[in-house]
Structure formats: structure tokens, C-alpha cells
Amino acid sequence: MQKHDEMAQTLQKINAIRQQQEQVFKMAKYYAVSEETINTLLEQICFEVSQIMKCQRVSIWLFNEDRTRLHSQNAYNEETKEHTIESDFCIEDFPFYFEEIQSQRTLAADDIDGCPATREIAEKYFATPNQFASLLDACIILSSGIGGLLCCESRERREWNSFDRMVVSSIADMLSFLFDRLSRIDFEKNLHRLAFVDPLTEMGNYNAFLAQADARISEVDQNQEGIFVYMNIDQFIEIHSVLGPELADDIIRVVAERFLLHFEKPYHVARIAFDHFVIFAPYDKGGTKFKRKMENLIDKLREPILVASQEVYLTFSYGMAYYPKDVLTPIEGVQAARFALETSKRQTSRKSVGVYNADTHQHMKRTMMSEMNLRKGLDMNEFRLFYQPQVLCDTGEIIGFEALIRWQHPELGLIYPADFIELAESTGFIISIGEWVIRQALEQLKQFKQLGLHDLTVSVNLSPRHFLQHNLPVYLDKCIQETQIDPRNLLLEITESVAMERHEIVQQRIHQLAEKGFSIAIDDFGTGYSAFIYLQSFPIKQLKIDRSFIMNIVHNDKSRAIVNAIIQLGKTLEIRTVAEGVETQEQWDILKGKNCDELQGFYFAKPLNEEDMQSLLTRMKAENQLSLPVVQV
Ligand code: C2E
Ligand code: MG
Ligand code: MG
């Protein structure tokens, strides 16, 4: 009969465990486990374990990270029917107990006072002596190792058998599963946070903004508009470098707070970089409400910010783009509003407000694309230098070459400088091109030297932007050093307009380069301002008389008079004159009669590609000197 009772009890226990497991499984499966629901679940488990195990107190504990403390998660007292959270258990107070519970699957103490591992508990923990007689603990094993305990305490003395141990451990395993799931959820939450929240300000980040604006856009109906705003703090980089990164972060935090206080749904705001904030707002017809909102925001943002006991005053600039007029998606919206901001900042760098303009953007995109093409051309080694001989006017003897750039485009064929120099100049890429030209020209001079042609010069054309660039002298020095070329053999051509435009700076630069030994030539002379006076103060080596005068020199008296004046001016100032674009013997004869120093033009030779240049050099070397034009047989 007794055996029969025991059997019934065992079956009852097994049933209860199974039911519990199923419940836990369902909760885990449907994500019902969370920080909010876990406590109720733990209470339920403690209660049920107390019923199954016929224990007066059941509690659940979790270790801290280094397993020196146990934090109570829930404790159920069957006599008072109360759930409590107990105070922590520390390793210093219960060293033996801490060691024992981590060294075995279950710790069963039939007699708490008598068992060495639990005696400490009876002495230091129980409120009244002999409060509990027996104790059975099972480890909760997490993926990170032993994570906690399920603890059953009985008032009556018990002799725990292996079935009791098995029951408690299998419930502890369910708890393992629950806690692991919980930490996984926590981990996922953190990941999600990291992906959508800006850690510095707790504001939404770019991802969050895109998602929110996307959801909002789908709600905006046909008759309504939306507006994207891209805003940043004026001169924040300077503020950052003056105050340092920490105080700059403080400023960003205050600005973010003001943003958050000012905007609530249906507005969406986010910090997407450094000092860059974005807003998406519904836009009422006429925009009165929105404009008021922005004015208020700016007023609020302009209030001083106290950092390191000093007041910082900020100003802001922003750009705007409209949905659906300008853009259709949040990504486009952010880009377009940013473009509007940058374009307007080019005019005024503070407090500027820009509205997106699709035409300007298109133009800019095209320029960018072509510039990228140019960049590719340089990277792919598609540029070539052609060399046009320059001869002495008296004899036709070659004394130098002008290097002229060409772009050997793989699809478009040979492209002349007129078709790409202006673009390169406007985007600033001309500097890279110019540096490449200088380098090539010096390599050519090196070859002349190796062939024993020491006196030949090479002239390169420098764009105005490159000529005034701060790094030019340093770059030239570096190349001269590397190639070991006498700077006197390299002529730098600048146009007359550059020389006039920024007189002081140009004068300084010309002096600086002349001191280093480089020769400066004024190209296309006579087409610009022709303010001869400035020539007096510039150490100039050469004046290149523009082709337009040479072209007409035979039939046009005025052209002839101008050429004459320029040559005379050169004589007075001791500047050599070079006539450009000489195409006929007649032109040469006139120039000879006027004592022009040097000539350059198709009559003598067209700009030569590498191959033609090589054969010319071979001839020059063989004949020691070569006079042009060479009558080709
Ligand atoms: P430029 O410096 O005045 O160069 C002379 C231009 O006149 C060259 O045109 C040359 O081929 C052409 N030319 C020479 N002799 C004659 C002639 O007898 N008749 C005719 N009709 N034309 C002649 P190209 O090579 O097309 O260069 C045009 C301009 O592009 C150059 O004018 C120069 O301002 C610029 N350029 C050329 N290479 C470079 C470079 O490497 N960098 C920069 N920044 N500009 C360059
Ligand atoms: Mg030139
Ligand atoms: Mg010229």
C-alpha cells in the first residue's frame, strides 16, 4: 500500500514537471519571456516547486559575473504565502558553501547544521536557529557557465533521494533555458539599440531616421507635402578644436536635448553624424506652421550653452528639400537637403538657409562624373605630353620644347586640352594634372641630359590655380632633387591674366620661384590686360606673343605694330620674346626683320608625340644640332 502511494506521488511529480516545462516552452517560443514577465514566471515556478517538493521555502538565485555574490531573483515562503527578494549572499560570508555548490550538480544537505557546506548558512543566515532542517540546491547552468541556483528548504528533516535530486535539477535546467533566452533577448535589444540609437545623445541615428521617415512618408497623402531639413552647427570644427572633443560632445548633447524638446511627432529628428542633424516634417500648404517651428527652434538653439564655466554661442545653417516635389525617398531627402545646405554655405558660411535646386544638383553631378573620369584617366595613365619645338629666330636651331598635354581616351580618342583643362581647373583636379606634367617634363629633361643635349629647355603650362597653390614650390623642389635637373632648364608658363589678377600674391610667387632658379614665361601675351608696367617688377624670362598677332602679321599693319612694340619692350626689359603660331616662311621673315628671339609654330613642327619626338632626338644627336624646318624628302 505504501509502495502504491509512493508510486502515485512520483507520477504526480513527473506530471507537474511536464506541465511546467510545456508552459515555459510556450512562453519562450512566443517570445513571452521578457524582463517584465520573468518575475511572474519565477514566482510561479517557486510556488510550484514548493508544492511538488513539499518544501516550505523555494528560492532562485543568480551569480554575479565573477561568481562572488548571489542575487536573489525570487523566494517563496509556503507558510506566509509571500514572495520576497532576499539580500545578496557573498562569498566572504559563505566561502565553503560557494565552493561546494559550484562543484556539483546538486547539493543535498539532509541536516543543514551537520553538513559542513551548509553549516555557515544555519549560523549566519537563518533568522532563527533551526529555521530549516534540510536543503536541496541545484545549479542553473547557463551558456556562460554556472549561473545560479534553485534552492529548496524544508522545515522537517528530509532524506533527499536521487529522484528528488533529479526533479530539482530538471527544473533548474528549465530555468537555465529561461535565463539564457532572457540574456539573448537582452543582447538582441542592445544590438537593436546600437543600430538605431545615437549613443552620445540618445537620439535616433541615420537608420532610425530613414525607417521613421519612410513610415511617415507612406502616411503623407497626395495633398500633403513633407520637408527634409539638414542642419549643422556653423564652424563646429573650429569649436571642436578649440574646446577639445569632450566639451564638444557636451555641446552636442545640449543641442540634441533642445532638438528633442522642440520636436515631437509628427516631426522626426535624428543626429546622423558629428554636428549634423536631420528633420522630417509634414509641410502644411504655404509652410506657415513649419516656418514658425523652425524659427522657434533656431531661437532655442541660439541660447548660450554653458561649458567649462563659459558661455558658448552657436549659430546654425540648414538646407531643405521637399517631398514629393524634389525627392521621393528619405535617402534622397537627406542627400538633397544636405546638398542645399552645402550650396548655400558656399555663399554665406554662417546662418545660411538653402533650398534644394534640382538643376544645380544635376549640373554638379555631371561635373563630378566628368571629374571622376579625369581622375580615372590620370590613374590609368591615359594622359600624354606632346612636345612642340621652339627655335632660334635667326637660325631655326632648336633650343627647347613646349610640353602640351593630350588625353588619349580609350573610347573617345585623342582629346585636346581645350576640352578638359577648364573642367579640371574648376574642380581643382588641375593640380594633380599639373604635377604629373611637371614630373613628365623633368623626366624628358633627364633624357636630354643623358643624350648630351644639356641646354635644351622644356616649358610647361601652369594653370592659374596651380601657380598660386601653396605647395607648388615644395613640389618643384622635390622633383628637382629627385631628377637632378637644373631648374633653369624648366620654364613655367603662366598667362597674362593670372599675373594681373592678384598682383601682390603673384609677384611674391614669381620672385619665390625665380629665386629657386626657375624661369617664368608669360603666355599668350597681348591678349589680356597688356599692362606693361607690371613687367618691370617681375623677374620674367620670356614673353610669348600670342598667335592671333602672328596670324595677321603679314597683312595687318596694326598686328605688325603690336608685335613690333612687344619685341621692343622685351629688348628694353631684357626679356626674351617668342612668337607663337608661326605657320609660314613669310611670317618668319618679318619676325627675323624685327629681331624676335625665338619662334614656335607649325611651320617648324607640330607638337610631336613620343615616337616622333624620339626620332627627332636621334637625328639631333647624330647631327649634333638640328635646325628646323627640316625639309622632309
Ligand atoms: P598655349 O600654351 O598657347 O599652347 C600653344 C597652342 O597653340 C597649342 O595648342 C599648340 O598646338 C598650338 N599651336 C602651336 N603652333 C601653332 C600653329 O602654328 N598654328 C596653330 N593653329 N596652332 C599652333 P594645344 O596643345 O591645343 O593647347 C592649347 C592650350 O591648352 C595651350 O595654349 C595651353 O594654354 C593649354 N595647355 C596645354 N597643355 C597644358 C597643360 O599641360 N597644362 C595646362 N594647364 N594647360 C595646358
Ligand atoms: Mg603655352
Ligand atoms: Mg600660347
XYZ file of C-alpha atoms in Angstrom, residues 63 67 108 216 226 296 346 390 412 416 487 520 570 620 630:
15
model
C 25.562 34.711 -9.624
C 30.648 34.445 -9.024
C 21.797 17.888 -0.805
C 5.753 58.650 -42.197
C 6.839 66.712 -46.456
C 11.383 78.812 -32.694
C 29.335 78.477 -50.363
C 60.980 76.168 -80.104
C 36.927 58.919 -77.454
C 42.870 68.286 -76.731
C 65.779 74.460 -62.618
C 58.909 82.239 -65.836
C 61.325 92.800 -74.493
C 69.570 65.827 -83.263
C 63.627 70.126 -91.830
